[in-house]
mmCIF file with all atom_site columns, C-alpha atoms in Angstrom:
data_model
loop_
_atom_site.group_PDB
_atom_site.id
_atom_site.type_symbol
_atom_site.label_atom_id
_atom_site.label_alt_id
_atom_site.label_comp_id
_atom_site.label_asym_id
_atom_site.label_entity_id
_atom_site.label_seq_id
_atom_site.pdbx_PDB_ins_code
_atom_site.Cartn_x
_atom_site.Cartn_y
_atom_site.Cartn_z
_atom_site.occupancy
_atom_site.B_iso_or_equiv
_atom_site.pdbx_formal_charge
_atom_site.auth_seq_id
_atom_site.auth_comp_id
_atom_site.auth_asym_id
_atom_site.auth_atom_id
_atom_site.pdbx_PDB_model_num
ATOM 1   C CA . MET Y 1 1   ? 60.504  78.140 -28.961 1.00 57.00 ? 1   MET Y CA 1
ATOM 2   C CA . ARG Y 1 2   ? 58.555  78.359 -25.675 1.00 61.00 ? 2   ARG Y CA 1
ATOM 3   C CA . ARG Y 1 3   ? 56.676  81.751 -26.166 1.00 59.00 ? 3   ARG Y CA 1
ATOM 4   C CA . TRP Y 1 4   ? 55.568  80.378 -29.830 1.00 51.00 ? 4   TRP Y CA 1
ATOM 5   C CA . PHE Y 1 5   ? 54.269  77.193 -27.472 1.00 49.00 ? 5   PHE Y CA 1
ATOM 6   C CA . CYS Y 1 6   ? 52.370  78.917 -25.111 1.00 51.00 ? 6   CYS Y CA 1
ATOM 7   C CA . GLN Y 1 7   ? 51.392  80.929 -27.186 1.00 56.00 ? 7   GLN Y CA 1
ATOM 8   C CA . LEU Y 1 8   ? 49.643  77.783 -29.314 1.00 47.00 ? 8   LEU Y CA 1
ATOM 9   C CA . ILE Y 1 9   ? 48.280  76.519 -26.488 1.00 55.00 ? 9   ILE Y CA 1
ATOM 10  C CA . VAL Y 1 10  ? 46.336  79.524 -25.244 1.00 52.00 ? 10  VAL Y CA 1
ATOM 11  C CA . ALA Y 1 11  ? 44.924  79.937 -29.108 1.00 49.00 ? 11  ALA Y CA 1
ATOM 12  C CA . SER Y 1 12  ? 43.606  76.431 -28.740 1.00 53.00 ? 12  SER Y CA 1
ATOM 13  C CA . MET Y 1 13  ? 42.112  76.689 -25.853 1.00 54.00 ? 13  MET Y CA 1
ATOM 14  C CA . VAL Y 1 14  ? 40.656  79.660 -27.247 1.00 52.00 ? 14  VAL Y CA 1
ATOM 15  C CA . CYS Y 1 15  ? 39.885  78.085 -30.744 1.00 50.00 ? 15  CYS Y CA 1
ATOM 16  C CA . LEU Y 1 16  ? 38.723  74.524 -29.079 1.00 49.00 ? 16  LEU Y CA 1
ATOM 17  C CA . PRO Y 1 17  ? 35.185  75.697 -27.931 1.00 53.00 ? 17  PRO Y CA 1
ATOM 18  C CA . MET Y 1 18  ? 34.009  78.412 -30.030 1.00 49.00 ? 18  MET Y CA 1
ATOM 19  C CA . ALA Y 1 19  ? 34.707  75.095 -33.081 1.00 48.00 ? 19  ALA Y CA 1
ATOM 20  C CA . SER Y 1 20  ? 32.983  72.517 -30.585 1.00 49.00 ? 20  SER Y CA 1
ATOM 21  C CA . ALA Y 1 21  ? 30.009  75.162 -30.912 1.00 52.00 ? 21  ALA Y CA 1
ATOM 22  C CA . ALA Y 1 22  ? 29.783  75.160 -34.308 1.00 49.00 ? 22  ALA Y CA 1
ATOM 23  C CA . LEU Y 1 23  ? 29.866  71.515 -34.676 1.00 48.00 ? 23  LEU Y CA 1
ATOM 24  C CA . ALA Y 1 24  ? 27.151  71.259 -32.683 1.00 52.00 ? 24  ALA Y CA 1
ATOM 25  C CA . GLN Y 1 25  ? 25.001  74.191 -34.038 1.00 54.00 ? 25  GLN Y CA 1
ATOM 26  C CA . GLY Y 1 26  ? 25.368  72.744 -37.303 1.00 50.00 ? 26  GLY Y CA 1
ATOM 27  C CA . ALA Y 1 27  ? 24.400  68.947 -35.980 1.00 48.00 ? 27  ALA Y CA 1
ATOM 28  C CA . LYS Y 1 28  ? 21.646  70.225 -33.996 1.00 48.00 ? 28  LYS Y CA 1
ATOM 29  C CA . GLN Y 1 29  ? 20.272  72.360 -37.570 1.00 47.00 ? 29  GLN Y CA 1
ATOM 30  C CA . HIS Y 1 30  ? 20.485  69.090 -39.359 1.00 47.00 ? 30  HIS Y CA 1
ATOM 31  C CA . SER Y 1 31  ? 18.690  66.898 -36.457 1.00 46.00 ? 31  SER Y CA 1
ATOM 32  C CA . SER Y 1 32  ? 15.543  69.690 -37.226 1.00 47.00 ? 32  SER Y CA 1
ATOM 33  C CA . ARG Y 1 33  ? 15.549  68.883 -40.764 1.00 45.00 ? 33  ARG Y CA 1
ATOM 34  C CA . PRO Y 1 34  ? 11.910  67.752 -42.236 1.00 53.00 ? 34  PRO Y CA 1
ATOM 35  C CA . ALA Y 1 35  ? 12.518  63.695 -42.786 1.00 67.00 ? 35  ALA Y CA 1
ATOM 36  C CA . LYS Y 1 36  ? 12.052  62.546 -46.835 1.00 79.00 ? 36  LYS Y CA 1
ATOM 37  C CA . PRO Y 1 37  ? 8.567   62.618 -46.664 1.00 86.00 ? 37  PRO Y CA 1
ATOM 38  C CA . HIS Y 1 38  ? 6.572   58.297 -46.490 1.00 96.00 ? 38  HIS Y CA 1
ATOM 39  C CA . ARG Y 1 39  ? 5.253   57.345 -48.838 1.00 97.00 ? 39  ARG Y CA 1
ATOM 40  C CA . LEU Y 1 40  ? 3.115   54.332 -49.691 1.00 98.00 ? 40  LEU Y CA 1
ATOM 41  C CA . LEU Y 1 41  ? 1.932   53.098 -53.735 1.00 98.00 ? 41  LEU Y CA 1
ATOM 42  C CA . ILE Y 1 42  ? -0.048  49.577 -52.673 1.00 98.00 ? 42  ILE Y CA 1
ATOM 43  C CA . HIS Y 1 43  ? -0.982  48.137 -55.667 1.00 97.00 ? 43  HIS Y CA 1
ATOM 44  C CA . VAL Y 1 44  ? -4.331  45.189 -55.867 1.00 98.00 ? 44  VAL Y CA 1
ATOM 45  C CA . ASP Y 1 45  ? -5.396  43.955 -59.062 1.00 98.00 ? 45  ASP Y CA 1
ATOM 46  C CA . GLN Y 1 46  ? -6.833  40.905 -58.653 1.00 98.00 ? 46  GLN Y CA 1
ATOM 47  C CA . ASN Y 1 47  ? -10.570 40.304 -57.343 1.00 98.00 ? 47  ASN Y CA 1
ATOM 48  C CA . ASP Y 1 48  ? -9.462  38.552 -53.976 1.00 98.00 ? 48  ASP Y CA 1
ATOM 49  C CA . PRO Y 1 49  ? -10.695 39.376 -50.487 1.00 98.00 ? 49  PRO Y CA 1
ATOM 50  C CA . ALA Y 1 50  ? -8.017  37.744 -49.202 1.00 98.00 ? 50  ALA Y CA 1
ATOM 51  C CA . VAL Y 1 51  ? -5.390  40.681 -51.323 1.00 98.00 ? 51  VAL Y CA 1
ATOM 52  C CA . MET Y 1 52  ? -8.020  43.559 -50.617 1.00 98.00 ? 52  MET Y CA 1
ATOM 53  C CA . ASN Y 1 53  ? -7.660  42.561 -46.960 1.00 98.00 ? 53  ASN Y CA 1
ATOM 54  C CA . LEU Y 1 54  ? -4.399  42.215 -46.874 1.00 98.00 ? 54  LEU Y CA 1
ATOM 55  C CA . ALA Y 1 55  ? -3.345  45.503 -49.342 1.00 98.00 ? 55  ALA Y CA 1
ATOM 56  C CA . LEU Y 1 56  ? -5.494  47.394 -46.560 1.00 98.00 ? 56  LEU Y CA 1
ATOM 57  C CA . ASN Y 1 57  ? -3.185  45.036 -43.301 1.00 98.00 ? 57  ASN Y CA 1
ATOM 58  C CA . ASN Y 1 58  ? 0.546   46.221 -44.515 1.00 97.00 ? 58  ASN Y CA 1
ATOM 59  C CA . ALA Y 1 59  ? -1.701  50.223 -44.927 1.00 97.00 ? 59  ALA Y CA 1
ATOM 60  C CA . THR Y 1 60  ? -2.692  49.714 -41.218 1.00 96.00 ? 60  THR Y CA 1
ATOM 61  C CA . ASN Y 1 61  ? 0.994   48.451 -40.629 1.00 96.00 ? 61  ASN Y CA 1
ATOM 62  C CA . VAL Y 1 62  ? 2.783   50.925 -41.756 1.00 96.00 ? 62  VAL Y CA 1
ATOM 63  C CA . ILE Y 1 63  ? 0.833   53.793 -40.961 1.00 95.00 ? 63  ILE Y CA 1
ATOM 64  C CA . GLU Y 1 64  ? 0.730   52.833 -37.207 1.00 95.00 ? 64  GLU Y CA 1
ATOM 65  C CA . TYR Y 1 65  ? 4.662   52.496 -37.636 1.00 95.00 ? 65  TYR Y CA 1
ATOM 66  C CA . TYR Y 1 66  ? 5.287   55.791 -38.469 1.00 94.00 ? 66  TYR Y CA 1
ATOM 67  C CA . ARG Y 1 67  ? 2.253   57.391 -36.443 1.00 93.00 ? 67  ARG Y CA 1
ATOM 68  C CA . ALA Y 1 68  ? 4.181   56.346 -32.751 1.00 94.00 ? 68  ALA Y CA 1
ATOM 69  C CA . LYS Y 1 69  ? 7.448   57.634 -34.006 1.00 93.00 ? 69  LYS Y CA 1
ATOM 70  C CA . GLY Y 1 70  ? 6.192   60.180 -34.640 1.00 93.00 ? 70  GLY Y CA 1
ATOM 71  C CA . GLN Y 1 71  ? 5.599   61.224 -38.459 1.00 93.00 ? 71  GLN Y CA 1
ATOM 72  C CA . ASP Y 1 72  ? 3.123   60.774 -41.268 1.00 92.00 ? 72  ASP Y CA 1
ATOM 73  C CA . VAL Y 1 73  ? 2.936   58.850 -44.266 1.00 95.00 ? 73  VAL Y CA 1
ATOM 74  C CA . ASP Y 1 74  ? 0.687   58.667 -47.474 1.00 96.00 ? 74  ASP Y CA 1
ATOM 75  C CA . VAL Y 1 75  ? -0.670  55.846 -49.150 1.00 97.00 ? 75  VAL Y CA 1
ATOM 76  C CA . ASP Y 1 76  ? -2.140  54.960 -52.095 1.00 98.00 ? 76  ASP Y CA 1
ATOM 77  C CA . ILE Y 1 77  ? -3.464  51.879 -53.396 1.00 98.00 ? 77  ILE Y CA 1
ATOM 78  C CA . VAL Y 1 78  ? -4.191  51.451 -56.233 1.00 98.00 ? 78  VAL Y CA 1
ATOM 79  C CA . ALA Y 1 79  ? -7.016  49.314 -57.346 1.00 98.00 ? 79  ALA Y CA 1
ATOM 80  C CA . TYR Y 1 80  ? -7.363  48.404 -61.444 1.00 98.00 ? 80  TYR Y CA 1
ATOM 81  C CA . GLY Y 1 81  ? -8.687  45.660 -63.650 1.00 98.00 ? 81  GLY Y CA 1
ATOM 82  C CA . PRO Y 1 82  ? -10.815 42.855 -61.331 1.00 98.00 ? 82  PRO Y CA 1
ATOM 83  C CA . GLY Y 1 83  ? -8.631  44.753 -58.523 1.00 98.00 ? 83  GLY Y CA 1
ATOM 84  C CA . LEU Y 1 84  ? -11.458 47.307 -58.659 1.00 98.00 ? 84  LEU Y CA 1
ATOM 85  C CA . HIS Y 1 85  ? -14.086 45.407 -56.898 1.00 98.00 ? 85  HIS Y CA 1
ATOM 86  C CA . MET Y 1 86  ? -11.736 46.613 -54.237 1.00 98.00 ? 86  MET Y CA 1
ATOM 87  C CA . LEU Y 1 87  ? -13.134 49.449 -54.616 1.00 98.00 ? 87  LEU Y CA 1
ATOM 88  C CA . ARG Y 1 88  ? -17.063 48.952 -55.707 1.00 98.00 ? 88  ARG Y CA 1
ATOM 89  C CA . ALA Y 1 89  ? -19.701 50.283 -53.639 1.00 98.00 ? 89  ALA Y CA 1
ATOM 90  C CA . ASP Y 1 90  ? -21.965 47.098 -55.010 1.00 97.00 ? 90  ASP Y CA 1
ATOM 91  C CA . THR Y 1 91  ? -19.200 44.197 -55.009 1.00 97.00 ? 91  THR Y CA 1
ATOM 92  C CA . SER Y 1 92  ? -16.479 45.874 -52.121 1.00 98.00 ? 92  SER Y CA 1
ATOM 93  C CA . PRO Y 1 93  ? -15.718 43.045 -50.022 1.00 98.00 ? 93  PRO Y CA 1
ATOM 94  C CA . VAL Y 1 94  ? -14.472 45.150 -47.707 1.00 98.00 ? 94  VAL Y CA 1
ATOM 95  C CA . GLN Y 1 95  ? -15.501 48.648 -48.008 1.00 97.00 ? 95  GLN Y CA 1
ATOM 96  C CA . ASP Y 1 96  ? -16.457 48.572 -44.082 1.00 96.00 ? 96  ASP Y CA 1
ATOM 97  C CA . ARG Y 1 97  ? -12.486 48.116 -43.306 1.00 97.00 ? 97  ARG Y CA 1
ATOM 98  C CA . ILE Y 1 98  ? -11.865 51.041 -46.134 1.00 96.00 ? 98  ILE Y CA 1
ATOM 99  C CA . LYS Y 1 99  ? -14.116 53.345 -44.317 1.00 94.00 ? 99  LYS Y CA 1
ATOM 100 C CA . GLN Y 1 100 ? -12.146 52.753 -41.056 1.00 94.00 ? 100 GLN Y CA 1
ATOM 101 C CA . LEU Y 1 101 ? -8.666  52.790 -42.458 1.00 94.00 ? 101 LEU Y CA 1
ATOM 102 C CA . LYS Y 1 102 ? -9.695  56.447 -43.297 1.00 91.00 ? 102 LYS Y CA 1
ATOM 103 C CA . GLY Y 1 103 ? -11.087 57.816 -41.084 1.00 89.00 ? 103 GLY Y CA 1
ATOM 104 C CA . MET Y 1 104 ? -7.781  55.486 -38.215 1.00 89.00 ? 104 MET Y CA 1
ATOM 105 C CA . ALA Y 1 105 ? -5.171  57.726 -40.576 1.00 86.00 ? 105 ALA Y CA 1
ATOM 106 C CA . PHE Y 1 106 ? -5.101  60.556 -39.393 1.00 85.00 ? 106 PHE Y CA 1
ATOM 107 C CA . PRO Y 1 107 ? -3.202  63.286 -40.062 1.00 80.00 ? 107 PRO Y CA 1
ATOM 108 C CA . SER Y 1 108 ? -1.601  60.872 -42.659 1.00 84.00 ? 108 SER Y CA 1
ATOM 109 C CA . LYS Y 1 109 ? -3.012  60.309 -46.239 1.00 93.00 ? 109 LYS Y CA 1
ATOM 110 C CA . VAL Y 1 110 ? -4.496  57.503 -47.564 1.00 96.00 ? 110 VAL Y CA 1
ATOM 111 C CA . GLN Y 1 111 ? -6.063  57.734 -51.135 1.00 97.00 ? 111 GLN Y CA 1
ATOM 112 C CA . PHE Y 1 112 ? -8.243  55.039 -52.713 1.00 98.00 ? 112 PHE Y CA 1
ATOM 113 C CA . SER Y 1 113 ? -7.327  55.152 -56.229 1.00 98.00 ? 113 SER Y CA 1
ATOM 114 C CA . ALA Y 1 114 ? -10.014 53.296 -58.895 1.00 98.00 ? 114 ALA Y CA 1
ATOM 115 C CA . CYS Y 1 115 ? -8.841  52.587 -62.592 1.00 98.00 ? 115 CYS Y CA 1
ATOM 116 C CA . GLY Y 1 116 ? -10.789 55.049 -65.003 1.00 98.00 ? 116 GLY Y CA 1
ATOM 117 C CA . ASN Y 1 117 ? -10.485 52.471 -67.451 1.00 98.00 ? 117 ASN Y CA 1
ATOM 118 C CA . THR Y 1 118 ? -11.604 49.608 -65.848 1.00 98.00 ? 118 THR Y CA 1
ATOM 119 C CA . LYS Y 1 119 ? -14.581 51.181 -64.520 1.00 98.00 ? 119 LYS Y CA 1
ATOM 120 C CA . GLU Y 1 120 ? -15.438 51.976 -68.046 1.00 98.00 ? 120 GLU Y CA 1
ATOM 121 C CA . ASN Y 1 121 ? -14.607 48.829 -69.370 1.00 98.00 ? 121 ASN Y CA 1
ATOM 122 C CA . MET Y 1 122 ? -16.708 47.272 -66.483 1.00 98.00 ? 122 MET Y CA 1
ATOM 123 C CA . GLU Y 1 123 ? -19.127 50.095 -67.256 1.00 98.00 ? 123 GLU Y CA 1
ATOM 124 C CA . LYS Y 1 124 ? -19.817 48.199 -70.626 1.00 98.00 ? 124 LYS Y CA 1
ATOM 125 C CA . LYS Y 1 125 ? -19.859 44.646 -70.347 1.00 97.00 ? 125 LYS Y CA 1
ATOM 126 C CA . GLU Y 1 126 ? -23.197 44.684 -68.000 1.00 97.00 ? 126 GLU Y CA 1
ATOM 127 C CA . GLY Y 1 127 ? -24.247 47.733 -69.346 1.00 98.00 ? 127 GLY Y CA 1
ATOM 128 C CA . HIS Y 1 128 ? -25.338 50.193 -67.005 1.00 97.00 ? 128 HIS Y CA 1
ATOM 129 C CA . SER Y 1 129 ? -23.090 52.455 -64.768 1.00 97.00 ? 129 SER Y CA 1
ATOM 130 C CA . VAL Y 1 130 ? -20.275 52.053 -61.731 1.00 97.00 ? 130 VAL Y CA 1
ATOM 131 C CA . ALA Y 1 131 ? -20.310 52.838 -58.641 1.00 98.00 ? 131 ALA Y CA 1
ATOM 132 C CA . VAL Y 1 132 ? -16.958 53.352 -57.225 1.00 98.00 ? 132 VAL Y CA 1
ATOM 133 C CA . LEU Y 1 133 ? -17.248 54.368 -53.132 1.00 97.00 ? 133 LEU Y CA 1
ATOM 134 C CA . SER Y 1 134 ? -17.171 58.221 -51.585 1.00 95.00 ? 134 SER Y CA 1
ATOM 135 C CA . ASP Y 1 135 ? -13.972 56.947 -50.349 1.00 94.00 ? 135 ASP Y CA 1
ATOM 136 C CA . ALA Y 1 136 ? -12.330 56.650 -54.228 1.00 97.00 ? 136 ALA Y CA 1
ATOM 137 C CA . THR Y 1 137 ? -10.294 58.980 -56.321 1.00 97.00 ? 137 THR Y CA 1
ATOM 138 C CA . ILE Y 1 138 ? -11.213 57.462 -59.710 1.00 98.00 ? 138 ILE Y CA 1
ATOM 139 C CA . VAL Y 1 139 ? -7.499  58.686 -61.150 1.00 98.00 ? 139 VAL Y CA 1
ATOM 140 C CA . PRO Y 1 140 ? -7.509  58.098 -65.149 1.00 98.00 ? 140 PRO Y CA 1
ATOM 141 C CA . SER Y 1 141 ? -6.023  55.241 -65.697 1.00 98.00 ? 141 SER Y CA 1
ATOM 142 C CA . GLY Y 1 142 ? -4.417  53.086 -62.390 1.00 98.00 ? 142 GLY Y CA 1
ATOM 143 C CA . VAL Y 1 143 ? -1.447  51.775 -64.152 1.00 98.00 ? 143 VAL Y CA 1
ATOM 144 C CA . VAL Y 1 144 ? -0.276  54.740 -65.399 1.00 98.00 ? 144 VAL Y CA 1
ATOM 145 C CA . GLN Y 1 145 ? -1.327  56.213 -61.847 1.00 98.00 ? 145 GLN Y CA 1
ATOM 146 C CA . LEU Y 1 146 ? 1.565   53.732 -60.020 1.00 98.00 ? 146 LEU Y CA 1
ATOM 147 C CA . MET Y 1 147 ? 4.475   54.410 -62.620 1.00 98.00 ? 147 MET Y CA 1
ATOM 148 C CA . GLU Y 1 148 ? 4.145   57.865 -62.360 1.00 98.00 ? 148 GLU Y CA 1
ATOM 149 C CA . LYS Y 1 149 ? 4.497   57.774 -58.212 1.00 98.00 ? 149 LYS Y CA 1
ATOM 150 C CA . GLN Y 1 150 ? 6.864   55.680 -58.179 1.00 97.00 ? 150 GLN Y CA 1
ATOM 151 C CA . GLU Y 1 151 ? 8.840   58.132 -60.459 1.00 98.00 ? 151 GLU Y CA 1
ATOM 152 C CA . GLU Y 1 152 ? 8.256   60.472 -58.012 1.00 96.00 ? 152 GLU Y CA 1
ATOM 153 C CA . GLY Y 1 153 ? 9.760   58.278 -55.398 1.00 96.00 ? 153 GLY Y CA 1
ATOM 154 C CA . TRP Y 1 154 ? 7.250   56.503 -53.907 1.00 97.00 ? 154 TRP Y CA 1
ATOM 155 C CA . SER Y 1 155 ? 7.495   53.160 -52.092 1.00 97.00 ? 155 SER Y CA 1
ATOM 156 C CA . TYR Y 1 156 ? 5.902   50.531 -53.979 1.00 97.00 ? 156 TYR Y CA 1
ATOM 157 C CA . VAL Y 1 157 ? 4.747   46.993 -52.894 1.00 96.00 ? 157 VAL Y CA 1
ATOM 158 C CA . ARG Y 1 158 ? 2.048   44.265 -54.622 1.00 94.00 ? 158 ARG Y CA 1
ATOM 159 C CA . PRO Y 1 159 ? 0.443   42.457 -52.034 1.00 91.00 ? 159 PRO Y CA 1
#
């Protein structure tokens, strides 16, 4: 019995360091995996400069938060209905802030999605072409953009 006990102690002394090393290596590999990407979807459907500025503040704060942590974040600000004025070249009260946010975001990505349906309806009503800011991307439908990105796991905020 004494011999068996000594063998058990010797086996433990040999195996324990190997098991500890394997666990440490596994933890190290796990911590180096890339984190789930940060993706924020912001909805603007009002022609209200306060709402537009709040959306831009939200985007700026999120980008700065993750930048301080050494992480990137993708942000998509989707404007439709009366909110499309945020991205119209002739009526946007926040176009300077949009340009500023677009410039400071790198390496994070910021997209400004302008609803194509709303743009088309505004053009019919006004009788002329409506230009969007050069920093905006026209998407077929703002509502569909919001829906599909949420289905892809994007976090959603409506200021």
